[in-house]
Amino acid sequence: MGYDNLIKQSGLNKTTEKASRRISKINKPRRKEEQDRNTRETPYLAKKERDRNTRGTPHFVKKQQDADTTGAPEKHDSGVPETPFSGQIFRTHSRKNPDVLSYRDYPKEPVDIDSISLEFMKKSCFVPLSVYNGTFEIAMADLKDADTIDALKFAYGLQVAVKKGKPDDILDAIERLYGNGRQSLETIIEEAGKDISNGENGAEEDEGHLRDLASEAPIIRLVNRLIVDAVEIGASDIHFEPYEDEFKVRYRIDGVLSDVESPPKQFQAAIISRVKLMAKLNISERRLPQDGRIKLRIRDKEVDFRVSTVPTLFGESLVMRILNRETLLLELQKLGFPQDILEQYVRLASQPYGMILVTGPTGSGKTSTLYATLSLLNSPENKIITLEDPVEYQLRGVNQIQVNPKIELTFASGLRSIVRQDPDIILVGEIRDRETADTAIQSALTGHLLFSTLHTNDAPGAVSRLLDMGVENFLLSSTLLGILAQRLVRIICRDCKEEIKSDARLIDSLRLEPHETKDVRFYEGRGCDACRHTGFRGRTGIFEYIAIDDDFRNMINKRAGMDQMRALALKKGCSTLRRDGWQKVRQGVTTVSEIIRVTLAE
Ligand SMILES: [Zn+2]
């Protein structure tokens, strides 16, 4: 595949993926009885079970897209009614192209109005949006349902303004705001306490009892609530951690752990068992680590969870890694690559053979970069095989193999078998030992393009690490094409971003040239609801990149040390993590302290 093609596909041209995703959000309205039954029995998560047919006109799709890309959901005012009576009814259905609400347009909190029967809302398929200036605004599936509108008008003595909503979204909002499915964690925990207040801490229960506990409705709701909240906040992991006298639940968001309201200690066994059941793990086995997977549909998105348990002193500790396909940024450009590095890297990735390494500690975004690279190279004429531990995302058209040392399927042994499968491109999850390194180099020498990762702090460190493992220098120099080092930095929240005075000492610690630090404006997030008062929202990568040319090859042949390699890289003007980080500070993307935090080890 040509270089130009690759650049084009690397995300520089917009794909239509977004549009098609929007289309799939538009659901076919369903018969009311069916909706009713569904929502009643399966409050929240199980909504995924409903099939989702797609329907929609191009006009509609565009509207949706616009609404979605503007970012934060519209806030609805739930003020007190001012004019007590007015007979007028606003109906938007008379308009030619009615706007249909996106699920984001629904309020976050129940609207402050005297109780409306849950059954009535469900049966007539409407939900309150706001009460403001004497107008009661509702979302409704059937705008022609004058009976319901009249009934509301009569009951509340307010004008009734109607917006069209999708039945699924409305029923969802009813459950979420007024139904049993959406209660605060606090309420659920309280309610669960009434049902499961046997005071046991779950140390000696038998399997049958555990299964019963885990199937209690409040426990199911509690676990669902924890999972949905985590996904909606954009967490990457949910941690369930038992301690001597408490049971903690924490979310990892943008790489940082934060506490969630913790359920009482006596629910520990029930909650852990519930998640284990969902992941099809053996709930009676609590002394050995276990791994499993859960696949759920949450808010129209397919979300995979990787579940792992380990026995600790005070019970099983469980972690759910959230593998949200939609947040996996499969386009290199969106990963924060500077344009020049992106072009060089893509040119390298279009070579027919050789080895490309991505380095960085755990959680530095290496997997995203490699998956993005593979999706870029993924075409019918390329056979791609990966060897991973674990397989994080399934890539269509890619043969992915899970390493399993228990049956002696290691990176090294797997790689030897892979080569016999005649691949063009190979991804080896990680090079940890000499055997894997040798096999990797061997396959790169014999006409394969091989990608792998190493846990080194920077790009020059990768060469030293491989040489230290005992890899032959001349083999390494003749196969290595390039090394990419990377980190993830948090992005300043755009809702509360403000200019700040620079801290000279912090900037000095980056050891930049004086001309680089001139005329730079610094920003910081003040903290707001949108970023949960952290001042940051989302992450992006910073990169260091070395393309191996003759000079570097000579150095490797001479077994030069890391310092010499680094000096050569600087002399050649290669970007370093700090330099690229600094560019992102200059662009107002992140803060100086973020750069220092993630490059501390340098
Ligand atoms: Zn903010």
mmCIF file of N, CA and C and ligand atoms in Angstrom, residues 493 495-496 527-528 531, ligand 1:
data_model
loop_
_atom_site.group_PDB
_atom_site.id
_atom_site.type_symbol
_atom_site.label_atom_id
_atom_site.label_comp_id
_atom_site.label_asym_id
_atom_site.label_seq_id
_atom_site.Cartn_x
_atom_site.Cartn_y
_atom_site.Cartn_z
ATOM 1 N N CYS A 493 -9.750 20.752 30.891
ATOM 2 C CA CYS A 493 -11.205 20.765 30.648
ATOM 3 C C CYS A 493 -11.577 22.041 29.903
ATOM 4 N N ASP A 495 -14.439 23.344 29.511
ATOM 5 C CA ASP A 495 -15.516 24.111 30.119
ATOM 6 C C ASP A 495 -15.053 25.064 31.208
ATOM 7 N N CYS A 496 -13.881 24.810 31.776
ATOM 8 C CA CYS A 496 -13.456 25.682 32.874
ATOM 9 C C CYS A 496 -12.015 26.128 32.684
ATOM 10 N N GLY A 527 -11.844 23.830 37.359
ATOM 11 C CA GLY A 527 -12.619 22.766 38.006
ATOM 12 C C GLY A 527 -14.095 23.090 37.870
ATOM 13 N N CYS A 528 -14.864 22.145 37.337
ATOM 14 C CA CYS A 528 -16.310 22.369 37.193
ATOM 15 C C CYS A 528 -16.997 21.012 37.234
ATOM 16 N N CYS A 531 -15.894 18.314 34.630
ATOM 17 C CA CYS A 531 -14.626 17.570 34.799
ATOM 18 C C CYS A 531 -14.528 17.025 36.216
HETATM 19 ZN ZN ZN B 1 -13.985 21.627 34.058
#
